[in-house]
């Protein structure tokens, strides 16, 4: 149990049963792109150092140092921001609710709450070889009434979470033993 994690507005008598963070593959394309930028930056520095005499009329060594520092600071901030946003995206399963917390950019958070009694059906999907290799997928929760379906993407071990939510909805009898 991860009772220390609470969603915004969670009643004090409601117990957090499980918290699922998005799979690391959710930020893999961003990190890969930043690695490519770093590699291009390294190539540019090596090229500048090997041809410094060609650039001495255009760029002074001091200016090159300032540009290099700024590029590295921007890349560092992008990496830290991406990691912060990724870590703040989660699914919180409580005794009564299923909560999707989506961090959208640095300063926008969307919290969607669904009562477990409103769940009509849950579908877990793993599509493609990458998702199979890294064991993540999508969970679609169909609800009663006019609400749209809840779609959770980049869920690690989606079939396990699907079974957990269904068991909790049915009464949660053996959840403590299964989670050990």
XYZ file of N, CA, C and O in Angstrom:
720
model
N 0.829 -1.188 0.000
C 0.000 0.000 0.000
C 0.869 1.244 0.000
O 1.892 1.276 0.650
N 0.425 2.236 -0.705
C 1.149 3.499 -0.769
C 0.253 4.608 -0.245
O -0.095 5.531 -0.937
N -0.117 4.488 1.030
C -1.084 5.419 1.608
C -0.516 6.833 1.752
O -1.258 7.763 2.006
N 0.805 7.011 1.607
C 1.375 8.352 1.737
C 1.095 9.212 0.503
O 1.162 10.431 0.579
N 0.793 8.598 -0.630
C 0.474 9.350 -1.841
C -1.017 9.624 -1.857
O -1.827 8.710 -1.750
N -1.359 10.898 -1.987
C -2.761 11.295 -1.987
C -3.027 12.156 -3.214
O -2.156 12.873 -3.671
N -4.228 12.091 -3.724
C -4.585 12.948 -4.849
C -5.247 14.213 -4.310
O -5.758 14.226 -3.191
N -5.232 15.303 -5.087
C -5.840 16.550 -4.631
C -7.329 16.353 -4.343
O -8.064 15.829 -5.171
N -7.755 16.732 -3.158
C -9.151 16.608 -2.778
C -9.530 15.264 -2.205
O -10.708 14.994 -1.973
N -8.570 14.405 -1.967
C -8.878 13.076 -1.435
C -9.388 13.192 0.005
O -8.749 13.820 0.843
N -10.560 12.602 0.292
C -11.078 12.642 1.662
C -10.117 11.947 2.629
O -9.414 11.005 2.251
N -10.102 12.390 3.859
C -9.160 11.849 4.844
C -9.428 10.383 5.181
O -8.517 9.658 5.572
N -10.662 9.917 5.010
C -10.976 8.524 5.336
C -10.772 7.575 4.154
O -10.971 6.379 4.285
N -10.357 8.103 3.019
C -10.144 7.274 1.830
C -8.682 6.827 1.776
O -7.768 7.632 1.880
N -8.462 5.528 1.620
C -7.126 4.949 1.660
C -6.607 4.722 0.243
O -7.296 4.144 -0.595
N -5.396 5.167 -0.004
C -4.749 4.914 -1.287
C -4.259 3.478 -1.294
O -3.482 3.069 -0.437
N -4.725 2.712 -2.268
C -4.366 1.298 -2.355
C -3.159 1.057 -3.254
O -2.335 0.203 -2.980
N -3.076 1.818 -4.349
C -2.004 1.583 -5.317
C -1.757 2.863 -6.092
O -2.685 3.588 -6.413
N -0.485 3.117 -6.410
C -0.100 4.249 -7.236
C 0.745 3.693 -8.382
O 1.702 2.955 -8.150
N 0.355 4.042 -9.606
C 1.065 3.554 -10.793
C 1.569 4.769 -11.564
O 0.774 5.617 -11.986
N 2.879 4.844 -11.723
C 3.492 5.932 -12.486
C 3.631 5.507 -13.935
O 3.746 4.317 -14.235
N 3.645 6.488 -14.833
C 3.806 6.170 -16.245
C 5.150 5.488 -16.478
O 6.135 5.763 -15.790
N 5.155 4.620 -17.465
C 6.373 3.912 -17.838
C 7.405 4.906 -18.355
O 7.055 5.941 -18.925
N 8.671 4.589 -18.169
C 9.749 5.477 -18.601
C 9.739 5.696 -20.122
O 10.243 6.714 -20.607
N 9.117 4.805 -20.851
C 9.036 4.978 -22.308
C 8.188 6.197 -22.685
O 8.231 6.650 -23.822
N 7.452 6.751 -21.738
C 6.672 7.958 -22.012
C 7.577 9.142 -22.319
O 7.197 10.042 -23.071
N 8.776 9.169 -21.738
C 9.698 10.282 -22.014
C 10.901 9.861 -22.832
O 11.776 10.679 -23.102
N 10.958 8.607 -23.249
C 12.100 8.120 -24.021
C 12.345 8.930 -25.299
O 13.506 9.262 -25.593
N 11.314 9.300 -26.071
C 11.590 10.096 -27.279
C 12.202 11.465 -26.963
O 13.073 11.944 -27.690
N 11.771 12.068 -25.877
C 12.312 13.372 -25.494
C 13.771 13.236 -25.093
O 14.633 14.006 -25.535
N 14.061 12.243 -24.265
C 15.436 12.023 -23.824
C 16.319 11.653 -25.013
O 17.452 12.131 -25.130
N 15.809 10.822 -25.921
C 16.570 10.454 -27.118
C 16.887 11.692 -27.955
O 18.011 11.861 -28.429
N 15.914 12.573 -28.138
C 16.141 13.808 -28.886
C 17.184 14.687 -28.219
O 18.049 15.270 -28.888
N 17.128 14.776 -26.892
C 18.117 15.581 -26.177
C 19.512 14.970 -26.264
O 20.508 15.691 -26.340
N 19.595 13.644 -26.267
C 20.898 12.979 -26.446
C 21.455 13.305 -27.825
O 22.667 13.567 -27.975
N 20.594 13.314 -28.845
C 21.056 13.681 -30.190
C 21.555 15.125 -30.227
O 22.566 15.416 -30.880
N 20.882 16.017 -29.528
C 21.329 17.417 -29.471
C 22.687 17.509 -28.775
O 23.574 18.246 -29.224
N 22.874 16.759 -27.694
C 24.156 16.760 -26.992
C 25.257 16.231 -27.898
O 26.364 16.792 -27.950
N 24.976 15.153 -28.625
C 25.976 14.605 -29.550
C 26.326 15.608 -30.646
O 27.501 15.771 -30.994
N 25.318 16.296 -31.177
C 25.587 17.325 -32.194
C 26.421 18.453 -31.594
O 27.328 18.990 -32.244
N 26.145 18.806 -30.354
C 26.910 19.843 -29.668
C 28.368 19.412 -29.491
O 29.294 20.205 -29.714
N 28.583 18.164 -29.115
C 29.948 17.653 -28.952
C 30.692 17.671 -30.278
O 31.859 18.069 -30.351
N 30.007 17.250 -31.341
C 30.628 17.284 -32.678
C 30.986 18.719 -33.054
O 32.074 18.985 -33.598
N 30.115 19.665 -32.759
C 30.387 21.070 -33.074
C 31.586 21.587 -32.285
O 32.428 22.319 -32.824
N 31.704 21.199 -31.015
C 32.843 21.627 -30.202
C 34.142 21.038 -30.728
O 35.157 21.739 -30.839
N 34.125 19.774 -31.075
C 35.327 19.142 -31.628
C 35.711 19.800 -32.951
O 36.895 20.089 -33.197
N 34.731 20.072 -33.789
C 35.002 20.728 -35.070
C 35.560 22.130 -34.851
O 36.512 22.546 -35.513
N 35.000 22.853 -33.910
C 35.486 24.210 -33.609
C 36.931 24.152 -33.103
O 37.777 24.940 -33.536
N 37.217 23.223 -32.207
C 38.570 23.124 -31.655
C 39.599 22.712 -32.703
O 40.741 23.171 -32.653
N 39.210 21.874 -33.641
C 40.163 21.448 -34.671
C 40.331 22.500 -35.770
O 41.320 22.467 -36.504
N 39.393 23.424 -35.892
C 39.465 24.477 -36.907
C 39.359 25.858 -36.267
O 38.733 26.757 -36.819
N 39.972 26.032 -35.110
C 39.831 27.280 -34.362
C 40.344 28.486 -35.135
O 39.783 29.568 -35.062
N 41.380 28.282 -35.909
C 41.950 29.414 -36.664
C 40.962 29.938 -37.708
O 40.957 31.130 -38.013
N 40.107 29.083 -38.239
C 39.119 29.498 -39.228
C 38.044 30.380 -38.591
O 37.533 31.296 -39.219
N 37.727 30.111 -37.330
C 36.629 30.807 -36.654
C 37.074 31.995 -35.808
O 36.232 32.699 -35.267
N 38.389 32.223 -35.672
C 38.834 33.259 -34.736
C 38.372 34.659 -35.113
O 38.213 35.517 -34.250
N 38.119 34.933 -36.389
C 37.606 36.247 -36.791
C 36.113 36.395 -36.522
O 35.609 37.499 -36.390
N 35.394 35.273 -36.458
C 33.941 35.291 -36.282
C 33.555 35.154 -34.806
O 32.743 35.919 -34.298
N 34.140 34.165 -34.138
C 33.782 33.853 -32.758
C 35.016 33.880 -31.865
O 35.993 33.178 -32.127
N 34.946 34.651 -30.819
C 36.048 34.645 -29.857
C 35.890 33.439 -28.938
O 34.776 32.941 -28.738
N 36.988 32.947 -28.358
C 36.885 31.798 -27.434
C 35.955 32.077 -26.253
O 35.255 31.180 -25.779
N 35.912 33.310 -25.783
C 35.011 33.651 -24.679
C 33.556 33.516 -25.068
O 32.732 33.013 -24.301
N 33.212 33.954 -26.276
C 31.843 33.845 -26.772
C 31.455 32.384 -26.963
O 30.327 31.977 -26.633
N 32.384 31.593 -27.458
C 32.124 30.158 -27.634
C 31.866 29.509 -26.276
O 30.973 28.673 -26.138
N 32.617 29.908 -25.250
C 32.409 29.352 -23.908
C 31.030 29.719 -23.366
O 30.336 28.893 -22.774
N 30.609 30.965 -23.568
C 29.293 31.402 -23.104
C 28.188 30.651 -23.840
O 27.223 30.178 -23.225
N 28.324 30.506 -25.156
C 27.326 29.768 -25.943
C 27.262 28.320 -25.478
O 26.177 27.764 -25.292
N 28.420 27.703 -25.261
C 28.465 26.314 -24.787
C 27.800 26.153 -23.438
O 27.029 25.213 -23.210
N 28.065 27.092 -22.525
C 27.449 27.045 -21.200
C 25.932 27.175 -21.301
O 25.191 26.427 -20.647
N 25.466 28.114 -22.123
C 24.017 28.302 -22.280
C 23.341 27.069 -22.878
O 22.258 26.675 -22.437
N 23.980 26.460 -23.870
C 23.416 25.254 -24.486
C 23.320 24.135 -23.454
O 22.287 23.456 -23.340
N 24.378 23.939 -22.673
C 24.350 22.881 -21.658
C 23.311 23.168 -20.568
O 22.646 22.245 -20.081
N 23.137 24.429 -20.197
C 22.122 24.774 -19.195
C 20.716 24.520 -19.733
O 19.858 23.985 -19.015
N 20.466 24.873 -20.974
C 19.145 24.647 -21.573
C 18.847 23.155 -21.658
O 17.743 22.709 -21.307
N 19.834 22.376 -22.083
C 19.640 20.920 -22.158
C 19.381 20.344 -20.770
O 18.486 19.507 -20.590
N 20.128 20.790 -19.774
C 19.931 20.312 -18.401
C 18.533 20.655 -17.897
O 17.866 19.812 -17.272
N 18.074 21.874 -18.154
C 16.728 22.264 -17.727
C 15.650 21.453 -18.439
O 14.635 21.077 -17.831
N 15.857 21.168 -19.718
C 14.887 20.347 -20.452
C 14.823 18.926 -19.898
O 13.745 18.344 -19.770
N 15.973 18.360 -19.566
C 15.998 17.014 -18.990
C 15.293 17.011 -17.633
O 14.444 16.155 -17.359
N 15.635 17.960 -16.777
C 15.003 18.025 -15.457
C 13.498 18.275 -15.558
O 12.710 17.654 -14.831
N 13.085 19.161 -16.450
C 11.658 19.418 -16.644
C 10.927 18.191 -17.143
O 9.821 17.880 -16.675
N 11.520 17.473 -18.083
C 10.897 16.250 -18.608
C 10.748 15.202 -17.513
O 9.705 14.553 -17.404
N 11.791 15.029 -16.708
C 11.720 14.052 -15.622
C 10.677 14.451 -14.581
O 9.946 13.600 -14.064
N 10.584 15.751 -14.291
C 9.615 16.224 -13.309
C 8.195 15.987 -13.807
O 7.335 15.494 -13.067
N 7.924 16.330 -15.052
C 6.588 16.126 -15.627
C 6.249 14.643 -15.657
O 5.147 14.228 -15.294
N 7.200 13.813 -16.089
C 6.970 12.361 -16.171
C 6.610 11.796 -14.802
O 5.678 11.006 -14.662
N 7.321 12.192 -13.764
C 7.107 11.634 -12.434
C 5.778 12.080 -11.819
O 5.216 11.399 -10.967
N 5.261 13.207 -12.249
C 4.005 13.722 -11.689
C 2.773 13.120 -12.370
O 1.661 13.340 -11.916
N 2.953 12.377 -13.461
C 1.841 11.681 -14.124
C 1.655 10.331 -13.440
O 2.585 9.527 -13.394
N 0.454 10.097 -12.932
C 0.230 8.843 -12.229
C -1.248 8.488 -12.177
O -2.111 9.320 -12.408
N -1.489 7.234 -11.852
C -2.828 6.730 -11.594
C -2.859 6.366 -10.111
O -1.987 5.644 -9.624
N -3.844 6.889 -9.404
C -4.002 6.587 -7.982
C -5.273 5.758 -7.829
O -6.349 6.179 -8.259
N -5.131 4.586 -7.234
C -6.270 3.712 -6.981
C -6.532 3.737 -5.479
O -5.644 3.428 -4.683
N -7.740 4.139 -5.113
C -8.110 4.188 -3.692
C -9.222 3.177 -3.434
O -9.626 2.443 -4.340
N -9.712 3.181 -2.217
C -10.828 2.296 -1.863
C -12.075 2.579 -2.690
O -12.860 1.679 -2.949
N -12.257 3.842 -3.100
C -13.490 4.242 -3.763
C -13.307 4.828 -5.159
O -14.270 4.905 -5.907
N -12.107 5.283 -5.484
C -11.901 6.018 -6.734
C -10.705 5.514 -7.529
O -9.770 4.941 -6.982
N -10.796 5.808 -8.802
C -9.682 5.653 -9.727
C -9.379 7.068 -10.211
O -10.258 7.742 -10.753
N -8.147 7.534 -9.985
C -7.800 8.928 -10.243
C -6.650 8.987 -11.227
O -5.614 8.344 -11.033
N -6.835 9.772 -12.282
C -5.799 9.999 -13.283
C -5.248 11.411 -13.073
O -5.979 12.387 -13.202
N -3.965 11.501 -12.742
C -3.326 12.800 -12.554
C -2.370 13.007 -13.715
O -1.398 12.251 -13.869
N -2.689 13.991 -14.561
C -1.871 14.298 -15.734
C -1.207 15.649 -15.555
O -1.897 16.664 -15.402
N 0.106 15.650 -15.573
C 0.858 16.901 -15.550
C 1.046 17.317 -16.998
O 1.686 16.627 -17.774
N 0.466 18.446 -17.371
C 0.502 18.933 -18.748
C 1.410 20.158 -18.758
O 0.996 21.232 -18.353
N 2.630 19.974 -19.157
C 3.592 21.061 -19.076
C 4.032 21.253 -17.636
O 3.738 20.460 -16.750
N 4.748 22.349 -17.389
C 5.283 22.573 -16.049
C 4.243 23.060 -15.051
O 4.342 22.789 -13.856
N 3.238 23.781 -15.513
C 2.357 24.467 -14.578
C 0.892 24.085 -14.682
O 0.049 24.725 -14.059
N 0.548 23.076 -15.459
C -0.846 22.664 -15.613
C -1.009 21.207 -15.199
O -0.307 20.335 -15.706
N -1.953 20.979 -14.309
C -2.251 19.628 -13.853
C -3.736 19.370 -14.045
O -4.564 20.207 -13.698
N -4.066 18.204 -14.610
C -5.461 17.795 -14.767
C -5.687 16.553 -13.902
O -4.918 15.594 -13.976
N -6.726 16.595 -13.075
C -7.058 15.472 -12.211
C -8.454 14.992 -12.595
O -9.417 15.753 -12.527
N -8.544 13.735 -13.009
C -9.833 13.127 -13.369
C -10.120 12.011 -12.378
O -9.291 11.123 -12.176
N -11.300 12.063 -11.781
C -11.670 11.092 -10.755
C -12.865 10.290 -11.223
O -13.829 10.840 -11.747
N -12.792 9.004 -11.001
C -13.862 8.097 -11.383
C -14.178 7.204 -10.190
O -13.279 6.584 -9.615
N -15.438 7.158 -9.804
C -15.841 6.271 -8.713
C -15.804 4.839 -9.222
O -16.214 4.559 -10.355
N -15.315 3.926 -8.399
C -15.200 2.529 -8.822
C -16.550 1.932 -9.223
O -16.608 1.056 -10.086
N -17.639 2.412 -8.635
C -18.963 1.894 -8.978
C -19.399 2.289 -10.385
O -20.307 1.685 -10.943
N -18.787 3.335 -10.959
C -19.141 3.786 -12.303
C -18.452 2.978 -13.400
O -18.758 3.149 -14.572
N -17.517 2.125 -13.028
C -16.777 1.350 -14.026
C -17.662 0.234 -14.557
O -18.190 -0.576 -13.798
N -17.816 0.216 -15.890
C -18.567 -0.868 -16.523
C -17.640 -1.936 -17.074
O -17.928 -3.117 -16.990
N -16.523 -1.505 -17.656
C -15.605 -2.464 -18.263
C -14.212 -1.859 -18.306
O -14.061 -0.633 -18.409
N -13.217 -2.719 -18.240
C -11.824 -2.288 -18.355
C -11.156 -3.136 -19.420
O -11.311 -4.360 -19.432
N -10.436 -2.474 -20.310
C -9.695 -3.168 -21.348
C -8.227 -2.782 -21.240
O -7.898 -1.595 -21.198
N -7.360 -3.773 -21.194
C -5.918 -3.529 -21.187
C -5.367 -4.005 -22.529
O -5.744 -5.068 -23.028
N -4.495 -3.186 -23.126
C -3.928 -3.527 -24.432
C -2.429 -3.280 -24.424
O -1.961 -2.290 -23.866
N -1.719 -4.198 -25.058
C -0.303 -4.009 -25.349
C -0.173 -4.173 -26.854
O -0.474 -5.241 -27.383
N 0.228 -3.107 -27.535
C 0.305 -3.126 -28.993
C 1.750 -2.978 -29.461
O 2.438 -2.051 -29.053
N 2.157 -3.860 -30.336
C 3.455 -3.723 -30.981
C 4.603 -4.325 -30.199
O 4.509 -4.600 -29.006
N 5.709 -4.496 -30.898
C 6.865 -5.163 -30.266
C 7.527 -4.328 -29.168
O 7.986 -4.887 -28.171
N 7.564 -3.010 -29.319
C 8.200 -2.175 -28.299
C 7.444 -2.289 -26.981
O 8.053 -2.447 -25.911
N 6.118 -2.214 -27.039
C 5.326 -2.333 -25.818
C 5.457 -3.720 -25.203
O 5.490 -3.859 -23.984
N 5.556 -4.753 -26.033
C 5.737 -6.108 -25.504
C 7.101 -6.255 -24.845
O 7.214 -6.863 -23.778
N 8.130 -5.726 -25.473
C 9.479 -5.844 -24.921
C 9.588 -5.119 -23.592
O 10.131 -5.643 -22.618
N 9.063 -3.894 -23.531
C 9.197 -3.081 -22.326
C 8.017 -3.217 -21.362
O 7.983 -2.576 -20.318
N 7.033 -4.029 -21.716
C 5.901 -4.379 -20.859
C 5.106 -3.172 -20.369
O 4.964 -2.939 -19.175
N 4.607 -2.415 -21.321
C 3.700 -1.325 -20.992
C 2.605 -1.282 -22.038
O 2.721 -1.874 -23.098
N 1.525 -0.589 -21.713
C 0.416 -0.536 -22.657
C -0.606 0.511 -22.252
O -0.291 1.479 -21.561
N -1.836 0.277 -22.681
C -2.922 1.219 -22.474
C -4.058 0.524 -21.738
O -4.344 -0.645 -21.991
N -4.693 1.255 -20.848
C -5.897 0.763 -20.178
C -7.036 1.713 -20.536
O -6.892 2.934 -20.427
N -8.141 1.139 -20.979
C -9.341 1.912 -21.301
C -10.424 1.501 -20.315
O -10.772 0.325 -20.215
N -10.939 2.480 -19.594
C -11.993 2.230 -18.602
C -13.287 2.804 -19.154
O -13.395 4.008 -19.387
N -14.261 1.930 -19.380
C -15.575 2.361 -19.847
C -16.443 2.640 -18.628
O -16.477 1.850 -17.692
N -17.128 3.773 -18.685
C -17.900 4.214 -17.526
C -19.390 4.191 -17.811
O -19.819 4.179 -18.952
N -20.131 4.217 -16.716
C -21.585 4.305 -16.830
C -21.966 5.766 -17.037
O -21.302 6.676 -16.561
N -23.008 5.990 -17.777
C -23.512 7.348 -17.957
C -22.863 8.084 -19.109
O -22.383 7.488 -20.063
N -22.864 9.410 -18.993
C -22.437 10.262 -20.091
C -20.936 10.533 -20.115
O -20.452 11.165 -21.040
N -20.222 10.079 -19.120
C -18.793 10.358 -19.055
C -18.055 9.658 -20.181
O -18.401 8.567 -20.598
N -16.998 10.312 -20.640
C -16.154 9.689 -21.650
C -15.348 8.564 -21.023
O -15.175 8.509 -19.800
N -14.819 7.695 -21.888
C -13.946 6.641 -21.392
C -12.665 7.249 -20.840
O -12.166 8.244 -21.352
N -12.156 6.635 -19.793
C -10.856 7.020 -19.261
C -9.808 6.221 -20.014
O -9.914 5.002 -20.122
N -8.807 6.900 -20.525
C -7.734 6.223 -21.259
C -6.420 6.526 -20.546
O -6.039 7.683 -20.402
N -5.770 5.489 -20.084
C -4.479 5.601 -19.416
C -3.435 4.993 -20.347
O -3.500 3.813 -20.665
N -2.475 5.807 -20.773
C -1.434 5.285 -21.649
C -0.109 5.163 -20.897
O 0.056 5.701 -19.813
N 0.815 4.416 -21.460
C 2.132 4.147 -20.879
C 2.015 3.540 -19.479
O 2.754 3.890 -18.570
N 1.085 2.603 -19.311
C 0.880 1.934 -18.030
C 1.783 0.703 -17.975
O 1.685 -0.175 -18.835
N 2.679 0.637 -16.982
C 3.486 -0.576 -16.849
C 2.612 -1.746 -16.382
O 1.758 -1.569 -15.513
N 2.826 -2.895 -16.969
C 2.080 -4.112 -16.649
C 0.565 -3.851 -16.618
O -0.083 -4.005 -15.576
N -0.013 -3.467 -17.754
C -1.429 -3.067 -17.766
C -2.393 -4.187 -17.389
O -3.438 -3.923 -16.787
N -2.058 -5.439 -17.702
C -2.967 -6.534 -17.366
C -3.054 -6.721 -15.849
O -4.115 -7.044 -15.319
N -1.938 -6.505 -15.161
C -1.945 -6.608 -13.698
C -2.819 -5.512 -13.073
O -3.575 -5.764 -12.145
N -2.684 -4.287 -13.588
C -3.494 -3.187 -13.057
C -4.978 -3.407 -13.364
O -5.841 -3.144 -12.517
N -5.269 -3.916 -14.556
C -6.662 -4.207 -14.916
C -7.271 -5.199 -13.918
O -8.361 -4.982 -13.389
N -6.545 -6.269 -13.637
C -7.029 -7.288 -12.707
C -7.182 -6.703 -11.296
O -8.155 -6.961 -10.602
N -6.227 -5.870 -10.896
C -6.268 -5.253 -9.566
C -7.512 -4.374 -9.403
O -8.207 -4.455 -8.394
N -7.785 -3.553 -10.398
C -8.950 -2.664 -10.331
C -10.250 -3.471 -10.318
O -11.173 -3.183 -9.556
N -10.314 -4.508 -11.150
C -11.519 -5.346 -11.172
C -11.724 -6.048 -9.836
O -12.847 -6.134 -9.342
N -10.635 -6.554 -9.248
C -10.751 -7.201 -7.939
C -11.183 -6.211 -6.865
O -12.010 -6.528 -6.012
N -10.639 -5.008 -6.912
C -10.997 -3.982 -5.935
C -12.468 -3.596 -6.081
O -13.178 -3.426 -5.096
N -12.912 -3.493 -7.321
C -14.310 -3.139 -7.594
C -15.266 -4.219 -7.093
O -16.358 -3.924 -6.610
N -14.847 -5.484 -7.198
C -15.698 -6.593 -6.741
C -15.713 -6.746 -5.228
O -16.497 -7.511 -4.702
N -14.846 -6.071 -4.548
C -14.853 -6.173 -3.095
C -13.470 -6.229 -2.500
O -13.301 -6.058 -1.308
N -12.471 -6.493 -3.307
C -11.093 -6.437 -2.859
C -10.700 -7.463 -1.824
O -9.844 -7.199 -0.993
N -11.336 -8.641 -1.861
C -11.059 -9.601 -0.832
C -9.604 -10.033 -0.764
O -9.007 -9.986 0.162
N -8.952 -10.459 -1.686
C -7.599 -11.001 -1.542
C -6.531 -10.073 -2.099
O -5.484 -10.531 -2.509
N -6.776 -8.780 -2.096
C -5.803 -7.849 -2.674
C -4.532 -7.766 -1.862
O -3.451 -7.640 -2.425
N -4.607 -7.848 -0.554
C -3.412 -7.733 0.277
C -2.477 -8.904 0.009
O -1.278 -8.728 -0.083
N -3.019 -10.108 -0.111
C -2.180 -11.282 -0.365
C -1.583 -11.253 -1.764
O -0.454 -11.649 -1.980
N -2.347 -10.769 -2.752
C -1.873 -10.740 -4.134
C -0.774 -9.715 -4.337
O 0.083 -9.888 -5.176
N -0.804 -8.618 -3.584
C 0.178 -7.574 -3.794
C 1.505 -7.890 -3.139
O 2.483 -7.218 -3.340
N 1.580 -8.941 -2.316
C 2.841 -9.310 -1.653
C 3.691 -10.171 -2.520
O 3.370 -10.776 -3.423
